[in-house]
Coordinates of C-alpha atoms and ligand atoms in Angstrom, one line a residue:
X99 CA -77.1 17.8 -54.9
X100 CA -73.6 18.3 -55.4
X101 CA -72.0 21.5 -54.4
X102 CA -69.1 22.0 -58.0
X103 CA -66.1 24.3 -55.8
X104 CA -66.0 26.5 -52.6
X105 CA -67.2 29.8 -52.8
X106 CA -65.0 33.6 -51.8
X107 CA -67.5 36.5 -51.0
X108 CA -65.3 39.6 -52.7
X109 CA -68.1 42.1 -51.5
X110 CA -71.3 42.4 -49.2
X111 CA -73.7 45.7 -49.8
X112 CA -76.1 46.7 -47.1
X113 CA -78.8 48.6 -48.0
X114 CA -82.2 49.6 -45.6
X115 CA -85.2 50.0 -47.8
X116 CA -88.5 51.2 -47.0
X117 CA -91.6 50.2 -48.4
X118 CA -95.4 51.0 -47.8
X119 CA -97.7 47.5 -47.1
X120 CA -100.8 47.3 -49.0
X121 CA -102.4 47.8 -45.9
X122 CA -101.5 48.3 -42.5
X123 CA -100.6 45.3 -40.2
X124 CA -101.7 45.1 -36.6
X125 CA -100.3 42.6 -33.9
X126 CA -101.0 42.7 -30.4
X127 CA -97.9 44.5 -29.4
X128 CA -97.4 46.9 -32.2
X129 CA -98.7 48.0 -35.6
X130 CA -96.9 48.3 -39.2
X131 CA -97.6 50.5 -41.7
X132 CA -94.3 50.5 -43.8
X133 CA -91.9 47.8 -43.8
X134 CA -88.2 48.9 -42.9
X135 CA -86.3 46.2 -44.1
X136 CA -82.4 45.5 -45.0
X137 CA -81.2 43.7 -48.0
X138 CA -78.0 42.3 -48.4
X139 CA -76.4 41.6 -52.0
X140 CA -73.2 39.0 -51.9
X141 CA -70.9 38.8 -54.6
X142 CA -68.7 36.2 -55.4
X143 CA -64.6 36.0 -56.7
X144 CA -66.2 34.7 -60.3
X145 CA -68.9 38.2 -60.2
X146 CA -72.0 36.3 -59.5
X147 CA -74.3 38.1 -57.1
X148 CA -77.8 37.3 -55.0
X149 CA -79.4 39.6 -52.8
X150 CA -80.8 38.1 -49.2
X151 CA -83.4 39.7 -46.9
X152 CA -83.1 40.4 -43.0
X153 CA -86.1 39.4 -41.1
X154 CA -85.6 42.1 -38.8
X155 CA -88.9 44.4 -38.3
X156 CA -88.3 48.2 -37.0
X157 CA -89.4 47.8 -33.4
X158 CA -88.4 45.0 -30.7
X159 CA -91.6 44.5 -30.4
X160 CA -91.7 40.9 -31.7
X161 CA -88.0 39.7 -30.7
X162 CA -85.3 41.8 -29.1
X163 CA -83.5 42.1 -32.9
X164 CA -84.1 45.0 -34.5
X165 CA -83.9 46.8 -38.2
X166 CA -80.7 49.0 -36.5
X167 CA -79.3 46.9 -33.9
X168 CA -78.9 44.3 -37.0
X169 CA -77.4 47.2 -39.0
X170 CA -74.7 47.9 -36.0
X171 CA -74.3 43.8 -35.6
X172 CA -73.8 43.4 -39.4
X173 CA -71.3 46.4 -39.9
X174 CA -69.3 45.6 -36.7
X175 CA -68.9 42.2 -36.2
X176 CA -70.6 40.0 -38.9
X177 CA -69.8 41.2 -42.8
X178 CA -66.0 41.3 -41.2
X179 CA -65.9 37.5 -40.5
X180 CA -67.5 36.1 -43.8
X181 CA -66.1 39.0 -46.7
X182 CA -63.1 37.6 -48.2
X183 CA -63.3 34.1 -46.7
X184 CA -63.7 30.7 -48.6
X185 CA -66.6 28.4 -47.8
X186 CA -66.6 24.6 -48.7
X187 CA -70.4 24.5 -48.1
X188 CA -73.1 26.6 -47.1
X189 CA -72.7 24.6 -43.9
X190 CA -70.1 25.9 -42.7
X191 CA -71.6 29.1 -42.1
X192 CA -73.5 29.3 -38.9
X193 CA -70.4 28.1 -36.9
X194 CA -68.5 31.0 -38.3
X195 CA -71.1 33.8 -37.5
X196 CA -71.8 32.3 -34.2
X197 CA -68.3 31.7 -32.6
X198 CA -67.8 34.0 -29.6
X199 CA -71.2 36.3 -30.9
X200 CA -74.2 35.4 -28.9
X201 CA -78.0 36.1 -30.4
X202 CA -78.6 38.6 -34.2
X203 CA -80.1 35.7 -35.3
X204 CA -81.5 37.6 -38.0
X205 CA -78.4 39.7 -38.8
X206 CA -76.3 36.0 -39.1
X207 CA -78.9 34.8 -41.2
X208 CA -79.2 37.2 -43.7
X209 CA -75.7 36.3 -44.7
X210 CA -75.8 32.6 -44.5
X211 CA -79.1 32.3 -46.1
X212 CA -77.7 34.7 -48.9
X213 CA -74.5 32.1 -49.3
X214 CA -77.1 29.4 -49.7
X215 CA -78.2 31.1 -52.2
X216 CA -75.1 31.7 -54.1
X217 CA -74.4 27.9 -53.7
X218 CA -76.9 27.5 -55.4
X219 CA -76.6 30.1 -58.3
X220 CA -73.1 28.9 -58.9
X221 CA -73.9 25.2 -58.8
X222 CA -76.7 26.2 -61.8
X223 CA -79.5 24.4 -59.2
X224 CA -82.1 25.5 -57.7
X225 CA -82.5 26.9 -54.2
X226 CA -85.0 24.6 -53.2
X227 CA -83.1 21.4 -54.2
X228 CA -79.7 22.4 -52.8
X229 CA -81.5 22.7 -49.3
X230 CA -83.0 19.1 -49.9
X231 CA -86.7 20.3 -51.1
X232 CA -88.9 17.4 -52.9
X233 CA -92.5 19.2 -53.1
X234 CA -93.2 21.3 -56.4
X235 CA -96.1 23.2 -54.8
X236 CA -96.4 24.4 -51.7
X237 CA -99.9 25.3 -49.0
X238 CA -100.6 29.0 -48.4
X239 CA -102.0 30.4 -45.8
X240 CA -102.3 33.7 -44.8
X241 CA -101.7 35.6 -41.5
X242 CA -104.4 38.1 -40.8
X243 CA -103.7 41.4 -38.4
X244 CA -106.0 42.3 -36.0
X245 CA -109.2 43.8 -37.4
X246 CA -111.9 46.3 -36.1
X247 CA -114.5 43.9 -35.2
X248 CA -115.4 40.7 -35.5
X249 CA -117.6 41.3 -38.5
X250 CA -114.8 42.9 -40.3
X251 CA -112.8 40.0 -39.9
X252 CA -115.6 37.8 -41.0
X253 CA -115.8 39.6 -44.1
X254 CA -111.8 39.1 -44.8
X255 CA -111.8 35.5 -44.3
X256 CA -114.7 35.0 -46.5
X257 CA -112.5 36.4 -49.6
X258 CA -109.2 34.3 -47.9
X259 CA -111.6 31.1 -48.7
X260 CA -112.9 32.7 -51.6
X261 CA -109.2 33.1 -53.0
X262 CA -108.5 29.4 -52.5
X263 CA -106.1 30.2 -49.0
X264 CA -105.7 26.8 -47.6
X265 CA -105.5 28.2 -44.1
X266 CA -106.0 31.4 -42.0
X267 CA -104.0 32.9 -39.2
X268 CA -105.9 35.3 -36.7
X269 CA -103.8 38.0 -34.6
X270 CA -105.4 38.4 -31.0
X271 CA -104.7 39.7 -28.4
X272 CA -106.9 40.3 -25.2
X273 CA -110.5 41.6 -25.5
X274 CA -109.9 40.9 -29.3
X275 CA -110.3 37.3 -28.9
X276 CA -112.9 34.8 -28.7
X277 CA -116.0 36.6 -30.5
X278 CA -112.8 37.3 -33.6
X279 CA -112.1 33.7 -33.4
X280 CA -115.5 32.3 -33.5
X281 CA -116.5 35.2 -36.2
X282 CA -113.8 34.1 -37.7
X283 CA -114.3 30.0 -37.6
X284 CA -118.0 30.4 -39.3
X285 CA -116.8 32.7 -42.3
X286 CA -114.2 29.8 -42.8
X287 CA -116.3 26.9 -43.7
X288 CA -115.3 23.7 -43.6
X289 CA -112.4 23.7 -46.0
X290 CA -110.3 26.7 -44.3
X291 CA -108.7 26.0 -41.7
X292 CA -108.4 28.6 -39.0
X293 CA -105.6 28.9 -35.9
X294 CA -104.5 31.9 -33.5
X295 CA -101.4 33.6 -33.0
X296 CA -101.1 36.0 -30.0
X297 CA -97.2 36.6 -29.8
X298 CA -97.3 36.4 -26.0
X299 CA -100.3 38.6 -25.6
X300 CA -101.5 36.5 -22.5
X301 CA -100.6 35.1 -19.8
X302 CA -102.1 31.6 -17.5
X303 CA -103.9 34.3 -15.4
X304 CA -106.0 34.2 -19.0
X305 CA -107.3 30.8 -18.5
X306 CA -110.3 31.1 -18.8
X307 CA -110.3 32.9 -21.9
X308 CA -107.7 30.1 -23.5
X309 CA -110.2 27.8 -22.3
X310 CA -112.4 29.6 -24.5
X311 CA -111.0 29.5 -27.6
X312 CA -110.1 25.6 -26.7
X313 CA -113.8 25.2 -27.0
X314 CA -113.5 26.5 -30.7
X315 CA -111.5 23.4 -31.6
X316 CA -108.8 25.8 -33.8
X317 CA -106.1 24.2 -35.6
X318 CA -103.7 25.6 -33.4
X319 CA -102.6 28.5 -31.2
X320 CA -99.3 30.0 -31.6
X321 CA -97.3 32.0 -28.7
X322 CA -100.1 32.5 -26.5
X323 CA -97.3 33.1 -23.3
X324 CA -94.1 35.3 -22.8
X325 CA -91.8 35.0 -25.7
X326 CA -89.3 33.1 -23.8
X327 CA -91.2 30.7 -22.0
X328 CA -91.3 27.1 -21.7
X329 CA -92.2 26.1 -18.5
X330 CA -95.5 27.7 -18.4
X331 CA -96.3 26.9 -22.1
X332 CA -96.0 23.1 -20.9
X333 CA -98.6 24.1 -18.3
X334 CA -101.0 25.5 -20.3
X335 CA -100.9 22.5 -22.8
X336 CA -101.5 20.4 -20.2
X337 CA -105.0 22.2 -19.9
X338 CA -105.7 22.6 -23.6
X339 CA -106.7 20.4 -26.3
X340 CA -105.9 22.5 -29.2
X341 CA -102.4 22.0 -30.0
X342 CA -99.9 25.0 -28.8
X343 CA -97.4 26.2 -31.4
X344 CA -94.5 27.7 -30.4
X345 CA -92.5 30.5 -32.1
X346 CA -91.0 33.1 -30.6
X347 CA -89.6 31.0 -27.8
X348 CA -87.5 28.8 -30.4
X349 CA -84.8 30.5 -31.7
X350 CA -82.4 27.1 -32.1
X351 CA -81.9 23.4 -31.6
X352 CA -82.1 24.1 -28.4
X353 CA -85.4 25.7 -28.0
X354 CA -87.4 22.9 -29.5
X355 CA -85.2 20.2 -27.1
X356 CA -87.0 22.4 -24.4
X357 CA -90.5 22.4 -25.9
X358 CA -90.1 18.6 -26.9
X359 CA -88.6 17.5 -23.4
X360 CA -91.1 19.8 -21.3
X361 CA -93.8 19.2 -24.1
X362 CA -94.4 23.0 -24.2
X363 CA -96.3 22.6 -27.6
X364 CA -97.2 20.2 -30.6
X365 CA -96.4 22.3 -33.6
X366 CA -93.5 24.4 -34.3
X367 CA -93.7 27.4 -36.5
X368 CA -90.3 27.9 -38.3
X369 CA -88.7 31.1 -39.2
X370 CA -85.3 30.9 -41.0
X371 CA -84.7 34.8 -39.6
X372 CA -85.1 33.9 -36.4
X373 CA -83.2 31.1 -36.1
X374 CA -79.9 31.9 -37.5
X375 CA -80.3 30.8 -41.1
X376 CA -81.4 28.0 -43.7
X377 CA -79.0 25.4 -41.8
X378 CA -80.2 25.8 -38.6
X379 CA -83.9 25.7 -39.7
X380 CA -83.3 22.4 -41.7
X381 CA -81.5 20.8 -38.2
X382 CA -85.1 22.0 -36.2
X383 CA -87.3 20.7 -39.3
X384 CA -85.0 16.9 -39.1
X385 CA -85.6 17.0 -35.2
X386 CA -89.3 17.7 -35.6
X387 CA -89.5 15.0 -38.3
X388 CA -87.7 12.5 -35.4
X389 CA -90.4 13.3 -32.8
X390 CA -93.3 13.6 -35.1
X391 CA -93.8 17.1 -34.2
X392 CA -95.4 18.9 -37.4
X393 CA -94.0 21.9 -38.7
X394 CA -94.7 25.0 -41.0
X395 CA -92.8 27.9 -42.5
X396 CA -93.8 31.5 -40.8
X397 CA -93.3 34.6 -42.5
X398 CA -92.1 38.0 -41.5
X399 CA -93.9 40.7 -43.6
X400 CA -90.9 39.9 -46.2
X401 CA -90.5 41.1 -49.5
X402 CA -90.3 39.0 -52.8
X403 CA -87.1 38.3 -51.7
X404 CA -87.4 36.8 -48.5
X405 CA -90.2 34.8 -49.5
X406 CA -88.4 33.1 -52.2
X407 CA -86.0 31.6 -49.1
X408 CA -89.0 30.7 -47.5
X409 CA -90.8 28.8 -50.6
X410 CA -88.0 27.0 -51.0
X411 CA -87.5 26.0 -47.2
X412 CA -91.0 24.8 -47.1
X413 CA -90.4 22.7 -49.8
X414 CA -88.3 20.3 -47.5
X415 CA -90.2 17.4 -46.1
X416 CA -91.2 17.9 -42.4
X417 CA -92.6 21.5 -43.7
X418 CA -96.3 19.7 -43.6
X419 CA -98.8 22.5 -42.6
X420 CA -99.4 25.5 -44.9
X421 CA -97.0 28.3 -44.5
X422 CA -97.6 31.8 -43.8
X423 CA -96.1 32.3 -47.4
X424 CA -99.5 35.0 -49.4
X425 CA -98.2 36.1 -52.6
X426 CA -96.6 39.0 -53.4
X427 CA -100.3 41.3 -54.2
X428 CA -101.0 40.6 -50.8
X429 CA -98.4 43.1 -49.2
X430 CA -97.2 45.3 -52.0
X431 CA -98.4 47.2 -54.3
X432 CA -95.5 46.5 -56.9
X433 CA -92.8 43.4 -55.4
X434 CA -88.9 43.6 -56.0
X435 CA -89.2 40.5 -57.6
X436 CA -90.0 39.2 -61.0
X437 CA -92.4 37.1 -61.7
X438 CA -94.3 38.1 -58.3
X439 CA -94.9 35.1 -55.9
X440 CA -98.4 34.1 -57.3
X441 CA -100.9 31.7 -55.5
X442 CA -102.8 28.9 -58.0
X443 CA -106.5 28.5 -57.8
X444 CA -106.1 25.8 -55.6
X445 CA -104.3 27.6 -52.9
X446 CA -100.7 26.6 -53.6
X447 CA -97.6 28.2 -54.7
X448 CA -95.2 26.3 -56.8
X449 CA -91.4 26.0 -56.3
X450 CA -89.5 27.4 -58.3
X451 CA -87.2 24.0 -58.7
X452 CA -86.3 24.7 -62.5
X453 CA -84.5 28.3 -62.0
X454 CA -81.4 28.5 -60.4
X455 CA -80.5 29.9 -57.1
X456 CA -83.8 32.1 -55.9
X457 CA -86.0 31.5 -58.6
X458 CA -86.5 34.8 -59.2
X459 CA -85.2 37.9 -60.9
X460 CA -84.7 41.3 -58.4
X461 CA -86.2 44.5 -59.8
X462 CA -82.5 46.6 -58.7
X463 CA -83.8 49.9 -60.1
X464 CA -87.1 49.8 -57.5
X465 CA -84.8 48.4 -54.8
X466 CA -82.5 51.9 -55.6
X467 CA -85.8 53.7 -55.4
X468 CA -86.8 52.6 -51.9
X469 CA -83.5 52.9 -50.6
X470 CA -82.7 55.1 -47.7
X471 CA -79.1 54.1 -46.6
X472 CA -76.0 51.8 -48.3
X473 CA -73.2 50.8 -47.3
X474 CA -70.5 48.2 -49.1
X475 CA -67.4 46.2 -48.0
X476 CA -64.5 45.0 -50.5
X477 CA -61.7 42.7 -50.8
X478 CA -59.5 42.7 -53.8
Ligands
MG522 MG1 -96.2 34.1 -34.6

């Protein structure tokens, strides 16, 4: 895909936004009921805009990023180095935003997943095909918070494999474990497939538990150990059949060198947030490709908006396990987005390859509703 002239950002809006989930969300180190999120809208010299969506949740409970501390990051240091400069290629982003600015991974990427984007408006292509994409319909899954009881969750997984969801994702956390999981592995048949995510919830003092839900033969658990760990990871995959995914603990190139060279894990979960951008995410997707390491698209409670980067990202080869990418019903009441992200029958979600840019249109009068602060920088 070629890329027709270099782009000048004239103006960058940041707005926070609050919005009430569908239902509440329950991890094992924090609960959601409202998603605080910030959206950033990018203009261009010739007037064409997108909007982009920071992965950022409220509380540091997941990474040390924040809604505010990528508010401050934004403002003070990151709008400042892209607004009025000209970019050749969405490329050249990351190196801009990261020079002399350590971590806001999600802050940086907001703003170089938005320029993707308005590559890829301008250009008259699709997102999905600028960054490389060849599948036209993608695997959902669906990530799961943690529920009452086991019985509960039963009963939600039986309508996941009812809807046609290709895959489930459990939250767990100790003591809300191994009677979920298997609860959860019966309710799911044969066709469902079922994994774990515990975002650090345990630690190799757990062993015997992990052992546990080894036994249940999942397709994967994600993050069971401290957020930045490798070392211990690569212990506790030693012990374990059941592949170990890592997520938190990559947050660059880097990260996966470590999990690859200490074999820390099997399976990478990829976030574009949390990893600086679309550019950064594609470089980890090529390396896992390299070293046969299969990868999938996670998902940060996003709105329409987000999701449309990560559709299109998981449309990129290497992206070979169903993402956590639910349609649109599945969080909000009404999306920003029109059409909604739907899911087909068959549990897949196509790609949007014959719209330009994101694929879909933003709903700015709800977006106005649900705002709660904005702020905008110029250049003439
Ligand atoms: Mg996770």
């Amino acid at each position: 895909m070629s890329i027709d002239r270099p782009l000048r950002l004239t103006s960058i809006e940041v707005r926070e936004i609050r919005m009430p989930l569908v239902q509440p969300y329950r991890i094992s180190s924090g609960l959601e009921t409202e998603r605080r999120i910030i959206l950033v809208r990018l203009t261009e010299e010739d007037g064409t805009c997108v909007w982009s969506e920071c992965a950022a949740m409220s509380t540091p409970n997941y990474l040390p990023e924040t809604v505010d501390t990528s508010w401050l990051a934004l403002e003070e240091w990151l709008i400042p180095r892209v607004v009025g400069r000209e970019f050749e290629h969405p490329n050249a982003v990351q190196p801009v935003l990261d020079r002399h600015i350590r971590g806001h991974n999600m802050a940086k990427a907001v703003l170089e997943m938005g320029i993707w984007a308005l590559f890829a408006e301008t250009s008259g292509t699709s997102l999905a095909e600028l960054l490389g994409g060849k599948a036209t319909a993608i695997d959902v899954g669906i990530a799961l918070g943690i529920q009452e009881r086991p019985d509960v969750l039963a009963d939600v997984v039986a309508r996941c494999r009812e809807e046609g969801y290709r895959r489930v994702k459990v939250k767990i956390g100790p003591g809300k474990d191994v009677d979920y999981l298997q609860a959860a592995r019966e309710a799911a048949g044969d066709n469902l497939l079922v994994m774990a995510d515990a975002n650090s919830a345990y630690t190799l003092a757990d062993l015997q538990i992990l052992k546990q839900i080894d036994a249940l033969k999942l397709l994967m658990i994600e993050q069971p150990l401290a957020w930045d760990d490798f070392v211990e990871h690569a212990e506790l995959q030693k012990q374990l059949e059941t592949p170990v995914c890592l997520d938190e603990s990559i947050r660059s190139v880097s990260g996966l060198q470590h999990m690859i060279a200490l074999a820390s894990g099997r399976i990478v979960n990829i976030k574009p947030g949390r990893v600086g951008g679309l550019a950064p995410a594609l470089d980890i997707c090529s390396l896992c490709v390299a070293h046969r390491v299969p990868a999938w698209c996670g998902g940060m409670l996003e709105t329409g908006i987000g999701r449309a980067y990560n559709v299109a990202l998981a449309s990129v080869e290497g992206f070979i396990l169903p993402g956590d990418i639910s349609p649109s019903r599945r969080y909000w009441a009404e999306d920003i987005v029109e059409p909604e992200w739907e899911m087909s029958e068959d549990g897949t979600m196509r790609v949007p390859f014959d719209r330009p840019g994101l694929g879909v249109a933003v709903k700015t009068d709800l977006i106005e509703k649900y705002t709660t602060r904005c702020r905008s920088r110029q250049v003439r």
